[in-house]
């Protein structure tokens, strides 16, 4: 094989294409330094590598293989570009996916010889952090059909030459090229190549997708999703539990998204997510469906690759929305997506369980107080208040869903609990709960102000009671966002990957589940009749419930400290002190004892003090606590390393198991799991004995890379726990609520 020098223009074509694809996902940064043929770049690890100018095909070798060693006039034979790669390196398919460039060749053929385009064998998925590509590892032969003219003279020879270019990647990507050629004598009868060479070419041809006349494909599109339906016409329905669709067109589908497959009688439906970079909807789905030919899809088992060409019909009737996320895959797979129907049920169950999570306890206590205070009221009013509480929960869920979807559509990387990533929001919430605590202690009575949202469910008029019930529903939703209950993670992941109607439906079910216990209690007056009659004990109970409010404020202060620093916390504490001064003024100089002028003056002073408190809190929120993304000891624990996609890939490449804790300071479920499971001596010792690399992805402040990593696992909020048992293992997603036995049992199973 004769090598040629690598041109500056070809290098630009390879590297610029990769830069554009990866920069638009904000994941990797390519540093390109080009003088002649000198290349540096590290799409994964950030390390620098140089291409040896004396070798234009680094880490790989290219040659031509053929089914013939001598050709006859008029013969058609096969020639294949044979690329052998060093272990751990790969190159790319005709559609490289999220990164890379396809293999290309420019043929130089003698007169009377014609060559067709490559026949591409089906590829495999190449997952690198949040990017998914399609390509080949170790060795690939790309066949092409060559025809020799009948006018060729016996005794002559023909030379087939090609200028091949490809991208060779591992922890770095390098452009490669080679001049490949083979000479064939022209004989009266064709002569086959060696059996080993013919076998290699035929094996490559066997992996080339075929057009299956007995398979019928149809495609539909709903907002943000495609459905690929297929049936087998001969009546022999294959027992397929999974399949993989490789699109030929680059920016049509989200390559990293799961492709759940569902069966409906004799038909199959595969749900596909539209690429966020799609400029216009596709009118045809073109690609390759790789499905098992046996009863199940086991790695290494024979598969069948079928060419797909399915015109897309717009699914305006909403048929696809019923199945748009398929039946899925959650544990033990990287996708983690579930069917829309299951997502609705899981959202409802998650909403119910959310009432038992620690972050919702303060609002739970307020509702208990309200029911106790209203036990002797008209049942009709109680039912109305229950429905209004539920309406408050649902309206706030819809607002939250709209905000999440709107910000995501605008390109922001956010998820469940995103507002608590804002120090300003956390500071204002701390003030709010401190104010509610002051109110419950009796420091002031304000009928319908912000402080009254949670503190005065019982109104002196029907209107005030109605407002209080509705506003308490809103407050319940706001304070619930730091928690993720069991079943919620997968449901929210589906919501943020679905069309707008599907997302709103899931958030509606989440709110309905959360509100159901309270609405149900308000609908059953007999249960309320068992509560003691309102009396002096109510005042004591009300004052007692001030302390959960103060506990919530203290927790928010701690979160605020993680986000900012001690100077900002001092300002927020002083703001809470000012709020206490305002409460004291309202109590000391109550409106009933003052003249109109004095009442206006004292209220003006109170308003100024509250404004000052809010200003101090917001000023403190501007402090940016120094956080180094490269620190290897998050939260002062030397056993845990901070998250980066590069670090995860690097650790996995060494063969170590990897455990990733997606967490946040404001996530109470995360902190409970950390203290009761992950930090216990038994679990810590088990991690050490199994040589597990521990990664902590801290989402306390907004982090686009962590948000993308969550999305790659089908999740939109924390906690999420991901375990890689080995270098080639698929990610396993553990439940949101951990136990020590769960972790120990998983580690004992090994790979």
XYZ file of C-alpha atoms in Angstrom:
751
model
C 0.000 0.000 0.000
C 1.324 3.413 -0.947
C 0.563 6.239 1.486
C 0.002 9.836 0.515
C 0.432 13.065 2.467
C -2.625 14.446 4.224
C -3.840 17.731 2.736
C -4.730 20.857 4.666
C -8.162 21.091 2.999
C -9.103 17.522 3.902
C -8.040 18.125 7.488
C -10.269 21.204 7.613
C -13.204 19.232 6.234
C -12.887 16.527 8.901
C -12.203 18.720 11.896
C -14.596 21.601 11.157
C -17.452 19.173 10.633
C -16.804 17.576 14.005
C -16.400 20.937 15.713
C -19.777 22.140 14.467
C -21.579 18.981 15.561
C -20.064 18.863 19.014
C -20.065 22.550 19.807
C -23.766 22.837 19.102
C -24.367 20.324 21.899
C -22.024 22.217 24.202
C -20.285 19.026 25.267
C -16.790 18.936 23.828
C -14.323 21.609 22.734
C -11.950 20.924 19.914
C -8.645 22.739 19.917
C -7.394 22.670 16.370
C -3.838 23.702 15.631
C -2.867 23.142 12.059
C 0.516 23.839 10.524
C 0.968 21.658 7.458
C -0.213 18.276 8.700
C 0.120 18.780 12.467
C -3.171 18.038 14.244
C -4.219 18.262 17.866
C -7.586 17.491 19.305
C -9.299 15.577 22.037
C -13.054 15.300 21.770
C -13.419 13.239 24.914
C -10.654 13.598 27.401
C -9.310 17.008 26.592
C -5.800 15.607 26.247
C -3.629 16.630 23.353
C -2.477 14.260 20.692
C -0.454 14.846 17.575
C -0.708 13.079 14.271
C 2.610 11.757 13.108
C 3.309 13.508 9.811
C 5.046 10.376 8.542
C 1.872 8.290 8.897
C -1.257 9.496 7.176
C -3.319 6.547 8.492
C -2.628 6.528 12.238
C -3.867 3.571 14.303
C -5.280 1.949 11.162
C -4.287 0.401 7.839
C -6.254 0.325 4.591
C -6.054 -2.032 1.634
C -8.239 -3.507 -1.055
C -9.759 -6.964 -0.837
C -11.536 -8.669 -3.697
C -13.422 -11.788 -4.670
C -11.233 -12.133 -7.773
C -7.534 -12.420 -8.432
C -7.985 -12.345 -12.225
C -10.977 -11.061 -14.177
C -12.567 -12.034 -17.466
C -13.928 -9.537 -20.003
C -17.513 -8.595 -19.103
C -17.207 -9.934 -15.545
C -18.741 -8.257 -12.497
C -16.831 -8.784 -9.258
C -16.560 -7.227 -5.814
C -13.808 -5.055 -4.423
C -13.871 -3.949 -0.782
C -12.020 -1.210 1.068
C -10.531 -3.089 4.016
C -9.738 -0.926 7.072
C -8.052 -2.623 10.001
C -8.004 -0.611 13.253
C -6.024 -0.985 16.415
C -7.955 -2.233 19.451
C -10.175 0.461 20.942
C -10.337 2.583 17.764
C -13.305 3.031 15.457
C -14.438 4.753 12.282
C -17.856 5.797 10.990
C -20.865 4.706 8.938
C -22.525 6.659 6.109
C -24.435 8.572 8.841
C -21.888 9.009 11.631
C -24.509 10.160 14.154
C -23.677 12.901 16.641
C -20.011 13.097 15.651
C -17.569 11.892 13.040
C -17.316 11.670 9.253
C -18.166 8.758 6.948
C -15.492 6.855 5.085
C -15.017 8.173 1.543
C -13.050 7.057 -1.505
C -12.305 8.639 -4.865
C -11.726 5.965 -7.492
C -9.224 6.178 -10.345
C -10.311 3.530 -12.845
C -9.009 2.518 -16.251
C -11.180 2.721 -19.343
C -13.737 -0.036 -19.506
C -14.033 -0.408 -15.720
C -16.855 1.020 -13.603
C -17.360 0.972 -9.816
C -20.540 1.601 -7.904
C -20.899 3.322 -4.517
C -20.061 1.569 -1.250
C -22.454 -1.097 0.002
C -22.464 -0.179 3.694
C -22.647 -3.028 6.229
C -24.918 -2.207 9.131
C -23.088 -0.339 11.930
C -23.141 -0.512 15.704
C -23.908 2.177 18.260
C -20.911 3.970 19.724
C -21.864 5.747 22.967
C -19.485 8.407 24.248
C -20.995 10.242 27.214
C -24.051 12.088 25.889
C -23.117 11.572 22.232
C -24.156 8.580 20.165
C -22.451 7.733 16.900
C -22.714 4.922 14.348
C -19.681 3.126 13.049
C -17.322 0.176 13.037
C -14.579 -1.062 15.341
C -11.586 -3.382 14.868
C -12.086 -4.077 11.166
C -14.547 -3.184 8.449
C -14.806 -4.068 4.761
C -16.865 -1.737 2.589
C -17.782 -3.658 -0.591
C -18.373 -2.090 -3.978
C -19.437 -3.759 -7.193
C -17.001 -3.418 -10.110
C -17.785 -4.302 -13.712
C -15.200 -4.988 -16.405
C -16.026 -4.189 -20.020
C -16.336 -7.003 -22.524
C -13.854 -5.142 -24.721
C -10.919 -5.831 -22.392
C -8.155 -7.837 -24.082
C -7.053 -11.108 -22.575
C -3.454 -10.824 -21.431
C -3.769 -7.173 -20.388
C -4.202 -6.056 -16.799
C -6.298 -3.446 -15.031
C -5.334 -1.419 -11.955
C -8.029 -0.194 -9.600
C -6.853 2.677 -7.438
C -8.648 4.759 -4.819
C -7.906 7.702 -2.542
C -9.564 6.724 0.755
C -10.210 9.091 3.681
C -11.669 8.288 7.070
C -11.721 9.458 10.663
C -10.123 7.210 13.282
C -11.270 7.800 16.862
C -10.819 6.553 20.421
C -10.110 9.034 23.188
C -9.005 11.351 20.381
C -10.035 11.677 16.747
C -7.488 11.799 13.939
C -8.008 12.107 10.183
C -6.588 9.245 8.144
C -6.059 8.648 4.454
C -4.387 6.195 2.111
C -3.983 5.380 -1.538
C -5.142 1.811 -2.106
C -4.765 -0.155 -5.301
C -4.921 -3.655 -6.765
C -3.942 -4.971 -10.175
C -5.930 -7.744 -11.867
C -4.762 -9.727 -14.914
C -7.382 -10.090 -17.661
C -7.880 -13.794 -18.360
C -10.208 -15.828 -20.514
C -11.829 -17.257 -17.357
C -12.208 -15.493 -13.985
C -9.986 -16.649 -11.147
C -11.191 -16.344 -7.560
C -9.067 -14.824 -4.851
C -7.839 -16.886 -1.941
C -10.603 -18.592 0.080
C -9.794 -16.472 3.157
C -10.060 -13.223 1.198
C -13.275 -14.275 -0.537
C -14.732 -15.289 2.824
C -13.932 -11.866 4.344
C -15.630 -10.048 1.475
C -18.678 -12.314 1.543
C -19.022 -11.845 5.304
C -19.039 -8.081 4.770
C -21.651 -8.448 2.018
C -23.788 -10.554 4.341
C -23.930 -7.582 6.721
C -25.184 -5.244 4.008
C -28.895 -4.502 4.603
C -31.304 -6.052 2.146
C -34.714 -5.030 0.873
C -37.198 -7.399 2.529
C -40.140 -7.920 0.193
C -42.084 -9.648 2.956
C -41.821 -6.669 5.332
C -44.046 -3.598 5.037
C -43.005 -0.316 6.623
C -45.087 2.770 7.418
C -44.040 5.949 9.212
C -46.054 8.612 11.018
C -45.076 11.827 12.693
C -46.550 13.610 15.690
C -45.089 16.679 17.353
C -41.458 15.876 18.148
C -41.785 12.133 17.482
C -41.898 9.599 14.686
C -43.469 6.181 14.691
C -42.058 3.424 12.490
C -44.575 0.621 12.079
C -43.808 -2.646 10.319
C -45.490 -5.943 9.619
C -44.422 -9.223 8.018
C -46.635 -10.119 5.086
C -46.137 -13.890 5.015
C -47.992 -14.353 8.278
C -44.918 -15.551 10.153
C -44.726 -12.935 12.878
C -41.190 -12.807 14.283
C -40.724 -12.909 18.030
C -38.942 -9.566 18.304
C -38.507 -7.915 21.690
C -36.089 -5.186 20.597
C -34.580 -3.692 17.481
C -32.385 -0.786 16.424
C -33.079 1.701 13.637
C -30.069 3.454 12.108
C -31.202 6.512 10.096
C -29.263 7.329 6.950
C -30.021 11.044 7.223
C -28.076 12.906 9.890
C -30.348 15.517 11.487
C -33.667 13.662 11.448
C -33.635 11.623 14.674
C -32.159 12.034 18.133
C -29.424 9.410 17.953
C -29.037 9.085 21.735
C -32.741 8.562 22.441
C -34.133 5.152 23.284
C -36.079 3.367 20.538
C -38.715 1.381 22.443
C -40.559 -1.263 20.467
C -44.144 -2.331 21.106
C -46.183 -5.098 19.530
C -49.839 -4.844 18.630
C -51.091 -8.215 17.426
C -49.155 -8.856 14.178
C -47.637 -5.383 13.888
C -44.745 -3.640 15.587
C -44.320 0.044 16.394
C -40.980 1.661 17.117
C -41.041 5.117 18.735
C -38.348 7.512 17.523
C -37.510 10.962 18.865
C -37.009 13.817 16.424
C -33.602 15.493 16.460
C -33.545 18.895 18.201
C -31.482 20.099 15.230
C -33.969 19.058 12.558
C -34.650 22.035 10.314
C -37.810 20.588 8.766
C -39.780 17.381 9.379
C -38.646 14.423 7.298
C -40.894 13.303 4.464
C -39.304 9.837 4.405
C -37.578 7.700 7.006
C -34.561 6.083 5.327
C -32.192 3.772 7.101
C -31.545 0.279 8.382
C -33.588 -1.771 10.826
C -31.439 -4.312 12.621
C -33.586 -7.007 14.192
C -32.839 -10.459 15.561
C -33.611 -13.400 13.349
C -34.082 -15.640 16.392
C -36.493 -15.478 19.298
C -34.516 -12.914 21.256
C -31.720 -10.469 20.692
C -28.655 -11.756 22.446
C -25.252 -10.109 21.860
C -23.435 -12.103 19.226
C -26.574 -13.763 17.910
C -27.312 -13.680 14.202
C -29.279 -10.589 13.216
C -31.149 -9.450 10.152
C -30.504 -6.012 8.670
C -33.376 -4.682 6.562
C -33.375 -1.549 4.442
C -36.147 0.888 5.334
C -37.701 3.460 3.013
C -40.948 4.628 4.618
C -42.816 7.788 3.533
C -43.938 9.794 6.565
C -47.613 10.590 7.093
C -48.421 13.410 9.505
C -50.245 11.927 12.487
C -52.603 14.819 13.063
C -55.199 12.552 14.621
C -52.892 11.872 17.503
C -52.588 8.122 16.965
C -48.866 8.247 17.591
C -49.208 10.249 20.791
C -50.807 7.244 22.453
C -47.686 5.149 21.894
C -45.075 7.789 21.143
C -42.664 6.689 23.814
C -43.232 3.001 23.462
C -42.900 0.473 26.229
C -39.624 0.838 27.441
C -36.655 0.190 28.937
C -35.691 1.395 32.184
C -33.550 -0.677 34.464
C -30.449 -2.043 32.986
C -30.620 0.066 29.868
C -29.378 3.453 29.027
C -32.593 4.828 27.694
C -34.764 4.691 30.720
C -37.935 5.746 28.887
C -41.391 4.361 29.492
C -44.628 4.275 27.553
C -46.852 7.319 27.777
C -49.605 5.253 29.415
C -47.239 3.891 32.028
C -45.773 7.363 32.486
C -49.222 8.711 33.360
C -49.774 5.976 35.946
C -46.290 6.454 37.390
C -46.817 10.211 37.577
C -50.034 9.719 39.549
C -48.346 7.228 41.907
C -45.369 9.553 42.269
C -47.688 12.429 43.160
C -49.321 10.328 45.877
C -45.949 9.321 47.317
C -44.726 12.901 47.099
C -46.940 13.664 50.096
C -44.730 11.368 52.177
C -41.461 13.007 51.154
C -39.709 15.274 53.697
C -39.902 18.446 51.632
C -43.707 18.355 51.563
C -44.110 17.892 55.334
C -44.442 21.622 56.142
C -47.380 22.007 53.769
C -48.795 18.696 55.004
C -48.812 20.114 58.516
C -50.615 23.234 57.317
C -53.294 21.136 55.641
C -53.772 19.097 58.827
C -54.199 22.355 60.718
C -56.725 23.581 58.191
C -58.789 20.411 58.332
C -58.779 20.465 62.118
C -59.879 24.102 62.187
C -62.652 23.410 59.669
C -63.998 20.220 61.200
C -67.226 21.872 62.248
C -67.769 23.819 59.020
C -70.400 23.290 56.369
C -69.507 20.137 54.367
C -70.180 22.029 51.146
C -67.551 24.619 52.033
C -65.101 21.843 52.940
C -65.585 20.185 49.574
C -65.135 23.519 47.826
C -61.888 24.161 49.698
C -60.649 20.666 48.812
C -61.333 21.220 45.125
C -59.725 24.660 45.235
C -56.637 23.186 46.871
C -56.490 20.626 44.062
C -57.003 23.389 41.500
C -54.075 25.308 43.007
C -51.854 22.234 42.679
C -52.924 21.614 39.074
C -52.586 25.240 37.952
C -49.097 25.481 39.424
C -48.158 22.162 37.780
C -49.337 23.506 34.427
C -47.363 26.713 34.908
C -44.307 24.657 35.867
C -44.754 22.386 32.825
C -45.157 25.370 30.500
C -42.094 27.068 31.938
C -39.972 23.929 31.643
C -41.058 23.221 28.064
C -40.674 26.863 27.038
C -37.180 27.181 28.451
C -36.131 23.864 26.941
C -37.502 24.908 23.555
C -35.391 28.062 23.859
C -32.287 25.904 24.268
C -31.908 25.984 28.064
C -30.733 22.804 29.775
C -33.066 22.501 32.780
C -35.101 19.891 34.589
C -37.350 19.192 37.570
C -36.478 21.502 40.461
C -34.745 23.963 38.126
C -35.972 27.024 40.045
C -34.069 25.897 43.132
C -30.863 26.150 41.113
C -31.357 29.920 41.349
C -29.899 31.353 44.599
C -32.340 34.274 44.323
C -35.323 31.915 44.332
C -33.910 29.955 47.281
C -33.347 33.189 49.221
C -36.911 34.394 48.608
C -38.289 30.998 49.609
C -36.298 31.148 52.850
C -37.835 34.556 53.574
C -41.296 33.231 52.739
C -41.055 30.266 55.115
C -39.556 32.391 57.872
C -42.485 34.777 57.408
C -44.977 31.892 57.565
C -43.314 30.770 60.794
C -43.637 34.251 62.315
C -47.287 34.287 61.282
C -48.042 30.893 62.833
C -46.435 32.013 66.101
C -48.881 34.917 66.160
C -46.330 37.661 65.519
C -48.752 39.248 63.053
C -52.096 38.631 61.381
C -52.379 39.645 57.732
C -55.481 38.493 55.978
C -54.507 37.958 52.387
C -50.842 38.882 51.948
C -48.140 36.575 50.692
C -47.404 35.472 54.249
C -50.976 34.231 54.490
C -50.556 31.655 51.734
C -49.742 28.890 54.113
C -50.395 30.372 57.504
C -54.139 31.108 57.450
C -56.128 28.422 55.752
C -59.119 29.411 57.794
C -60.572 32.705 56.525
C -63.074 34.903 58.263
C -65.029 35.154 55.021
C -65.826 32.590 52.352
C -63.633 34.454 49.880
C -60.594 34.432 52.162
C -61.025 30.710 52.825
C -61.282 30.020 49.106
C -58.178 32.073 48.365
C -56.255 30.370 51.145
C -57.124 26.890 49.871
C -56.078 27.750 46.309
C -52.831 29.479 47.351
C -51.898 26.598 49.655
C -52.125 24.270 46.656
C -49.667 26.506 44.812
C -47.326 26.596 47.808
C -47.488 22.810 48.104
C -46.275 22.459 44.518
C -43.464 24.974 44.939
C -42.070 23.304 48.032
C -42.515 19.806 46.514
C -40.077 20.429 43.647
C -36.909 19.614 45.648
C -38.173 16.058 46.080
C -38.445 13.247 43.571
C -40.648 10.431 44.793
C -40.453 6.840 43.544
C -41.874 6.464 40.006
C -41.493 10.190 39.346
C -38.067 10.102 37.688
C -38.986 8.048 34.641
C -42.345 9.819 34.260
C -40.743 13.270 34.278
C -38.092 12.077 31.832
C -40.852 11.035 29.430
C -42.675 14.337 29.999
C -39.721 16.455 28.936
C -39.041 14.245 25.912
C -42.678 14.118 24.764
C -44.814 16.476 22.768
C -46.419 19.376 24.624
C -49.810 17.626 25.113
C -48.077 14.503 26.455
C -45.943 16.546 28.857
C -48.935 18.504 30.158
C -50.869 15.248 30.641
C -48.040 13.785 32.745
C -47.720 16.918 34.892
C -51.507 16.904 35.314
C -51.427 13.339 36.624
C -48.551 14.246 38.945
C -50.602 17.109 40.386
C -53.723 14.959 40.600
C -51.841 12.329 42.572
C -50.443 14.928 44.932
C -53.833 16.552 45.568
C -55.887 13.336 45.822
C -55.422 12.655 49.583
C -56.548 16.150 50.556
C -59.384 16.341 48.044
C -60.508 12.870 49.134
C -60.450 13.870 52.807
C -62.499 16.987 52.093
C -65.062 14.798 50.294
C -65.584 12.601 53.390
C -66.997 14.757 56.205
C -67.392 11.684 58.447
C -63.618 11.441 58.736
C -63.406 15.124 59.647
C -66.124 14.683 62.273
C -63.732 12.462 64.224
C -61.378 15.364 64.799
C -61.770 17.284 68.067
C -63.925 20.389 68.055
C -61.993 23.619 67.395
C -60.860 25.241 70.626
C -57.874 26.527 72.562
C -55.807 23.509 71.494
C -55.911 24.867 67.947
C -53.744 27.858 68.878
C -51.122 25.579 70.413
C -51.161 23.326 67.337
C -50.874 26.315 65.053
C -47.868 27.659 66.955
C -46.248 24.215 66.989
C -46.473 24.033 63.204
C -44.360 27.196 63.001
C -41.304 25.096 63.777
C -41.468 22.937 60.610
C -41.588 26.248 58.744
C -38.453 27.469 60.503
C -36.823 24.080 59.832
C -37.599 24.509 56.137
C -36.104 28.007 56.216
C -32.939 26.620 57.865
C -32.668 23.934 55.201
C -33.041 26.577 52.477
C -30.303 28.582 54.205
C -28.046 25.553 53.987
C -28.839 25.158 50.283
C -28.158 28.869 49.807
C -24.772 28.414 51.504
C -23.860 25.619 49.062
C -24.704 27.887 46.151
C -23.086 31.126 47.322
C -20.926 31.347 50.452
C -20.797 32.589 54.041
C -20.961 36.300 53.129
C -24.195 35.761 51.227
C -25.620 33.672 54.093
C -24.886 36.529 56.506
C -26.883 38.897 54.283
C -29.788 36.440 54.090
C -29.775 35.963 57.881
C -29.890 39.727 58.314
C -32.817 39.832 55.853
C -34.677 37.264 57.998
C -33.900 39.415 61.041
C -35.446 42.426 59.287
C -38.483 40.306 58.522
C -38.734 39.570 62.250
C -38.549 43.306 63.012
C -41.390 43.932 60.545
C -43.439 41.175 62.214
C -42.801 42.713 65.628
C -43.972 46.143 64.429
C -47.157 44.636 63.031
C -47.798 42.859 66.341
C -46.828 45.750 68.616
C -48.817 48.348 66.734
C -51.796 46.404 65.439
C -54.172 48.127 63.049
C -57.118 48.018 65.480
C -55.339 50.222 68.042
C -54.019 52.918 65.701
C -55.403 55.977 64.063
C -55.467 56.019 60.291
C -52.353 58.210 60.094
C -50.391 56.011 62.503
C -51.569 52.892 60.697
C -50.366 54.235 57.347
C -47.039 55.298 58.861
C -46.340 51.954 60.557
C -47.337 50.013 57.448
C -45.062 52.187 55.345
C -42.205 51.413 57.726
C -43.045 47.691 57.540
C -43.133 47.828 53.729
C -39.750 49.573 53.660
C -38.239 46.995 56.034
C -39.601 44.086 53.970
C -38.292 45.712 50.786
C -34.906 46.056 52.460
C -34.999 42.405 53.518
C -35.795 41.282 49.967
C -33.051 43.529 48.583
C -30.474 42.096 50.976
C -31.506 38.552 50.048
C -31.204 39.280 46.328
C -27.837 41.006 46.783
C -26.579 37.955 48.665
C -27.813 35.737 45.833
C -25.403 37.495 43.476
C -22.404 36.065 45.319
C -20.903 33.297 43.224
C -19.235 30.716 45.345
C -16.005 29.563 43.727
C -16.544 26.094 42.410
C -13.895 24.330 40.405
C -15.275 21.861 37.938
C -12.046 19.923 38.091
C -12.007 19.355 41.829
C -11.802 15.682 42.585
C -13.193 15.817 46.125
C -16.728 17.247 46.062
C -18.196 18.088 49.465
C -14.835 17.348 51.074
C -15.139 13.571 50.619
C -11.953 12.249 49.032
C -13.700 9.042 47.935
C -15.940 10.895 45.501
C -14.818 12.621 42.317
C -16.704 15.461 40.673
C -18.590 14.710 37.475
C -17.393 15.243 33.961
C -18.249 13.188 30.908
C -14.543 12.891 30.154
C -13.806 11.493 33.611
C -16.571 8.895 33.322
C -15.308 7.738 29.935
C -11.727 7.628 31.154
C -12.605 5.538 34.211
C -14.772 3.156 32.213
C -11.984 2.647 29.668
C -9.761 1.310 32.475
C -12.302 -1.434 33.193
C -13.401 -0.116 36.605
C -17.075 -0.164 37.597
C -18.449 3.366 37.914
C -21.238 4.623 40.208
C -22.646 8.095 39.508
C -24.673 9.994 42.103
C -26.695 12.757 40.419
C -27.560 14.949 43.394
C -28.238 18.500 44.609
C -28.078 20.237 47.965
C -31.729 21.281 47.650
C -32.850 17.681 46.957
C -33.902 16.262 50.321
C -34.316 12.764 48.917
C -30.714 12.963 47.714
C -29.460 14.028 51.143
C -31.414 11.285 52.926
C -29.992 8.646 50.559
C -26.515 10.079 51.036
C -26.607 9.999 54.830
C -28.513 6.738 55.342
C -27.030 4.649 52.515
C -24.136 5.998 50.445
C -22.093 7.333 53.376
C -22.571 4.329 55.663
C -19.496 2.204 56.510
C -21.014 -0.965 55.013
C -21.691 0.603 51.607
C -18.417 2.530 51.586
C -16.460 -0.659 52.305
C -18.372 -2.549 49.593
C -17.545 0.158 47.049
C -13.862 -0.087 47.979
C -13.776 -3.886 47.803
C -15.373 -3.837 44.355
C -12.974 -1.073 43.206
C -15.933 1.095 42.170
C -15.093 4.589 40.964
C -17.456 7.035 42.716
C -18.637 10.094 40.791
C -20.837 12.822 42.251
C -22.688 15.014 39.745
C -23.671 18.061 41.812
C -26.684 19.776 40.218
C -27.170 22.312 43.034
C -26.349 25.100 40.603
C -27.321 24.954 36.965
C -24.957 22.763 34.951
C -25.714 22.108 31.289
C -23.427 19.073 31.077
C -25.137 17.367 34.010
C -28.570 18.212 32.579
C -27.578 16.578 29.293
C -26.252 13.545 31.117
C -29.569 13.224 32.976
C -31.461 13.506 29.701
C -29.292 10.785 28.149
C -30.613 8.462 30.877
C -34.227 9.539 30.292
C -34.400 11.652 33.454
C -34.997 15.348 34.101
C -34.357 15.704 37.829
C -32.482 14.308 40.788
C -31.847 11.951 42.475
C -30.609 9.603 39.768
C -28.166 6.785 40.469
C -26.362 5.192 37.525
C -24.112 2.139 37.734
C -21.755 0.878 35.027
C -20.678 -2.643 35.905
C -17.816 -2.674 33.383
C -16.272 -0.934 30.365
C -18.836 -2.271 27.866
C -21.796 -2.539 30.224
C -24.980 -0.599 29.644
C -25.879 1.895 32.369
C -28.181 0.605 35.092
C -30.536 3.122 36.684
C -31.256 2.414 40.348
C -34.464 3.493 42.143
C -34.758 7.035 43.539
C -35.015 5.774 47.125
C -31.991 3.643 48.003
C -31.423 1.021 50.667
C -28.139 -0.481 51.829
C -29.251 -3.980 50.844
C -30.048 -2.759 47.336
C -26.523 -1.406 46.813
C -24.794 -4.374 48.456
C -26.792 -6.923 46.455
C -25.978 -5.161 43.187
C -22.258 -5.028 43.964
C -22.247 -8.701 44.942
C -23.672 -9.670 41.548
C -20.598 -8.235 39.830
C -20.940 -7.730 36.093
